[in-house]
PDB file of C-alpha atoms in Angstrom:
ATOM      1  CA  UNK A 186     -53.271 112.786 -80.458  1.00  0.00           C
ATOM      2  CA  UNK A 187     -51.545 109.711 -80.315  1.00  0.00           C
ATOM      3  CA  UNK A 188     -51.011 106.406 -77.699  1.00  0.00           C
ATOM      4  CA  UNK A 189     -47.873 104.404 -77.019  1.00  0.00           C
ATOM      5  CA  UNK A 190     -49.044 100.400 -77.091  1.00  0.00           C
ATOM      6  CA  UNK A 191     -46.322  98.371 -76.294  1.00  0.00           C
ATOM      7  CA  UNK A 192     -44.143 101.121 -77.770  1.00  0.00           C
ATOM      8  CA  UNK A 193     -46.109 101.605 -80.942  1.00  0.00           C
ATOM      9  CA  UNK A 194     -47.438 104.866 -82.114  1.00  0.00           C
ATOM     10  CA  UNK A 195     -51.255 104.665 -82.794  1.00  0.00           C
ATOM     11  CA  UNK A 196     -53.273 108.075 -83.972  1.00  0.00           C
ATOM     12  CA  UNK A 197     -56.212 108.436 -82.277  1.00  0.00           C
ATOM     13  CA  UNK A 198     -59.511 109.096 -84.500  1.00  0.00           C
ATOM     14  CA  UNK A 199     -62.970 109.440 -83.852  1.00  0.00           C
ATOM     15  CA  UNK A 200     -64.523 106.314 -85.383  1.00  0.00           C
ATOM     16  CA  UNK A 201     -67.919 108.887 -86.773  1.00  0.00           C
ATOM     17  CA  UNK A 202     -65.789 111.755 -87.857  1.00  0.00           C
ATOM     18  CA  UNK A 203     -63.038 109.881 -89.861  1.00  0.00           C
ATOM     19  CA  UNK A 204     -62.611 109.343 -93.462  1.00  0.00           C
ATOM     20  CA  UNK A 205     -60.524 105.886 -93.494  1.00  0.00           C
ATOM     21  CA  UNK A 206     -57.506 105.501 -95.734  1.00  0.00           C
ATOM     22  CA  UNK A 207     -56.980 103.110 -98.001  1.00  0.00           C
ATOM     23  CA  UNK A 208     -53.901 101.558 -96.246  1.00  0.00           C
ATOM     24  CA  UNK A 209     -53.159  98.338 -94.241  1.00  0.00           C
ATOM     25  CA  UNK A 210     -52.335  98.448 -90.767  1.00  0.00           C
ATOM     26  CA  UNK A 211     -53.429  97.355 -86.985  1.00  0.00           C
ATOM     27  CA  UNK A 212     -56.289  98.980 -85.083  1.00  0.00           C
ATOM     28  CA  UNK A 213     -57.624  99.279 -81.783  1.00  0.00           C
ATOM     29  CA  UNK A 214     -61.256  99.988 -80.272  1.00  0.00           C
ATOM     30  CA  UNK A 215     -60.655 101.727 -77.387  1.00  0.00           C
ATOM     31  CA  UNK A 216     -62.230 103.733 -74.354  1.00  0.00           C
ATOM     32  CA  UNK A 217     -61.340 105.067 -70.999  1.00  0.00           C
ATOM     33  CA  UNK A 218     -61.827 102.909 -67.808  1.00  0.00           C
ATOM     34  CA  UNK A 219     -62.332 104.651 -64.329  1.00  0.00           C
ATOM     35  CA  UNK A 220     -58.834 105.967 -63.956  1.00  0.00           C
ATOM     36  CA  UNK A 221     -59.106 107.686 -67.269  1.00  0.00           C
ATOM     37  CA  UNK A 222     -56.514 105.349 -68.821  1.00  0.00           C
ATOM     38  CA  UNK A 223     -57.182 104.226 -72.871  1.00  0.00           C
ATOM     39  CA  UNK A 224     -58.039 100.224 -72.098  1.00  0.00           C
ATOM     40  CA  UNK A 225     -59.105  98.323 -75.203  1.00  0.00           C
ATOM     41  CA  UNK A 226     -61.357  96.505 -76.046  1.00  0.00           C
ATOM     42  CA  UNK A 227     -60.280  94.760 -79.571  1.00  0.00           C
ATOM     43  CA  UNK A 228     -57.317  94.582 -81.696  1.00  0.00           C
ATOM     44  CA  UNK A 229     -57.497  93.711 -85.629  1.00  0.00           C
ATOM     45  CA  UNK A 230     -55.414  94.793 -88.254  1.00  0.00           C
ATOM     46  CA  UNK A 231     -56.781  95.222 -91.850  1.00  0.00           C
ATOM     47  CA  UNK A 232     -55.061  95.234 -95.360  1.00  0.00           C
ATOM     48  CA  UNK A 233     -57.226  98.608 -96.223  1.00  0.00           C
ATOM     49  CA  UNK A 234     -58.649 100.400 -92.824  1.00  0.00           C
ATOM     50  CA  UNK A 235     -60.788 102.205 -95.637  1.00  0.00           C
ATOM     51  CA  UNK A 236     -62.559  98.842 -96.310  1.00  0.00           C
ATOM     52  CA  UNK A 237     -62.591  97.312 -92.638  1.00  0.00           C
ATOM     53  CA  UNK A 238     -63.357 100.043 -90.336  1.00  0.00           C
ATOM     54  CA  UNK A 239     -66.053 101.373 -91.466  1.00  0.00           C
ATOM     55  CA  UNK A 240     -68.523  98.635 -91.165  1.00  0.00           C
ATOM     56  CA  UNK A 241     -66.627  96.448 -89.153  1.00  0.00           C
ATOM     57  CA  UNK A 242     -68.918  93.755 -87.091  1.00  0.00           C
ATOM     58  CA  UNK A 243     -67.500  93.822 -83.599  1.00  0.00           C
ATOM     59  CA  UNK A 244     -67.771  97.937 -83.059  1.00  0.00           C
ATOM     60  CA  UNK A 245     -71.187  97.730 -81.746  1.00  0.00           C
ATOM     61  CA  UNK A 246     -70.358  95.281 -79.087  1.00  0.00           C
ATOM     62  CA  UNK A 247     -67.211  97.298 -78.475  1.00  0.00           C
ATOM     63  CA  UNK A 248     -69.163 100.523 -78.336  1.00  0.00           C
ATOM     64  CA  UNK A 249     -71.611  98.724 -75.734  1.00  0.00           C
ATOM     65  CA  UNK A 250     -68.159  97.756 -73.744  1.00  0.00           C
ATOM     66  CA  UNK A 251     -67.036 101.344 -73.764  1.00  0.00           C
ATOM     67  CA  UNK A 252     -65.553 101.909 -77.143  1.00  0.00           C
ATOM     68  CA  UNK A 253     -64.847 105.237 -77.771  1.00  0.00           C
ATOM     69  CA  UNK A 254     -62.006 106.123 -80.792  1.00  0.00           C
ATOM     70  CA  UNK A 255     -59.972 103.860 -82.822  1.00  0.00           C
ATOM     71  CA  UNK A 256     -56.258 104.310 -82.416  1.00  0.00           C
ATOM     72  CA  UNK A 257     -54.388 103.310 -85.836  1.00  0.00           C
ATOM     73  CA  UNK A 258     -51.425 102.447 -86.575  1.00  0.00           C
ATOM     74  CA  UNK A 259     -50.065 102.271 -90.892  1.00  0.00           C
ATOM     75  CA  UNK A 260     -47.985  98.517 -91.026  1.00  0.00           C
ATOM     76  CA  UNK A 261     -47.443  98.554 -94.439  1.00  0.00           C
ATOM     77  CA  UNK A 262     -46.216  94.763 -94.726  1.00  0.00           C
ATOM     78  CA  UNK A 263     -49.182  92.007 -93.561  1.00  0.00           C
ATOM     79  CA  UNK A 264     -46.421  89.903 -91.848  1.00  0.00           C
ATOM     80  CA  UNK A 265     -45.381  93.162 -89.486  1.00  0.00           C
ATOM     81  CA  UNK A 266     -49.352  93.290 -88.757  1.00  0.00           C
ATOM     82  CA  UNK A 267     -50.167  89.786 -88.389  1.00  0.00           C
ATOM     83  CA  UNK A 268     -47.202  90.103 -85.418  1.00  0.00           C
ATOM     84  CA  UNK A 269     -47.761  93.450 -83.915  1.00  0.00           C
ATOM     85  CA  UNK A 270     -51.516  92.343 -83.322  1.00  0.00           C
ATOM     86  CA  UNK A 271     -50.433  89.117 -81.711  1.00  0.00           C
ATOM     87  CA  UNK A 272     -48.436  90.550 -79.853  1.00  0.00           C
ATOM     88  CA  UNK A 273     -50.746  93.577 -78.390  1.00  0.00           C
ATOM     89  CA  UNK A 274     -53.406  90.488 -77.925  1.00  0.00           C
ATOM     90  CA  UNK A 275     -51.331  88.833 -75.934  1.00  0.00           C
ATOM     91  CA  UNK A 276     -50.045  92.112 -74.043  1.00  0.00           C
ATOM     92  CA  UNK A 277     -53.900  93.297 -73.221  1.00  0.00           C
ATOM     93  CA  UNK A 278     -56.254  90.663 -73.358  1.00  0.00           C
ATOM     94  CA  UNK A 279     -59.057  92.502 -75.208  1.00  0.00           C
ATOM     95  CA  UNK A 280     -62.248  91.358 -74.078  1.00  0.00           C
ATOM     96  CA  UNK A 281     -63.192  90.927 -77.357  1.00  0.00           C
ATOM     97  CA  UNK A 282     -60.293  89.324 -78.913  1.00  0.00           C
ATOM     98  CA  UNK A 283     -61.541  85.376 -77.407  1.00  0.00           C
ATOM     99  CA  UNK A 284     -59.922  83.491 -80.663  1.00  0.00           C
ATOM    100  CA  UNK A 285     -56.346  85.230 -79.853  1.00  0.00           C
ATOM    101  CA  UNK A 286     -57.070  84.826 -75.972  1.00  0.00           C
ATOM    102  CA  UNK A 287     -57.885  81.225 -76.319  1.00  0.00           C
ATOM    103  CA  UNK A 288     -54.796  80.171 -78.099  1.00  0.00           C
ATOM    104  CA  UNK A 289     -52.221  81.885 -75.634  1.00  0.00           C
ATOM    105  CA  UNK A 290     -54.039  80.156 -72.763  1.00  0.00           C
ATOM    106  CA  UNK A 291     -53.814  77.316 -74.516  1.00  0.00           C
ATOM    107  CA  UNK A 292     -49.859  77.512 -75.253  1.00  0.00           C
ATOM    108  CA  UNK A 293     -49.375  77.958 -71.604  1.00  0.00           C
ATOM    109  CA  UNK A 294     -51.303  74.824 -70.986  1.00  0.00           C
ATOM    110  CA  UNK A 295     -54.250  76.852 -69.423  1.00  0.00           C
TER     111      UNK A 295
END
């Protein structure tokens, strides 16, 4: 399965079940809200989802938010990642994502 963020293509993988490449790219912890839409709940990107996923230190609060599956998305250049997450924080608003939320209320003069 995959999900259309703000065009992009993420796969959709159960966060127990998956055995985590060793590529970069950005990421998504995600779950349903109650009109069965994905909503999430924090964006990252990592240079190897192999090394950050697995034991990554905000999926328990995520999980407790309603965190279901990871969508992923391969960016193979850490520039194209750096901007794709910035721009999907700024897009959603994550909950969990308060460093990237602070500095675009900030630039509006929040």
């Amino acid at each position: 399965m995959s999900v259309s963020w703000l065009g992009y293509d993420f796969d959709v993988y159960d966060p127990l079940t998956t055995t985590w490449n060793d590529v970069g790219g950005v990421y998504i912890f995600a779950g349903t809200n109650h009109q069965n839409e994905w909503a999430p709940l924090y964006i990252g990107q990592a240079d190897s989802f192999h090394n950050r996923i697995p034991c990554h230190e905000r999926w328990a609060e995520a999980a407790l938010l309603g965190a279901t599956h990871v969508h992923a998305m391969t960016v193979p250049q850490a520039a194209n990642r750096a901007r794709i997450e910035h721009e999907l924080c700024l897009a959603y608003q994550p909950p969990l994502n308060t460093q990237l939320r602070s500095l675009a209320g900030f630039r509006r003069g929040a």
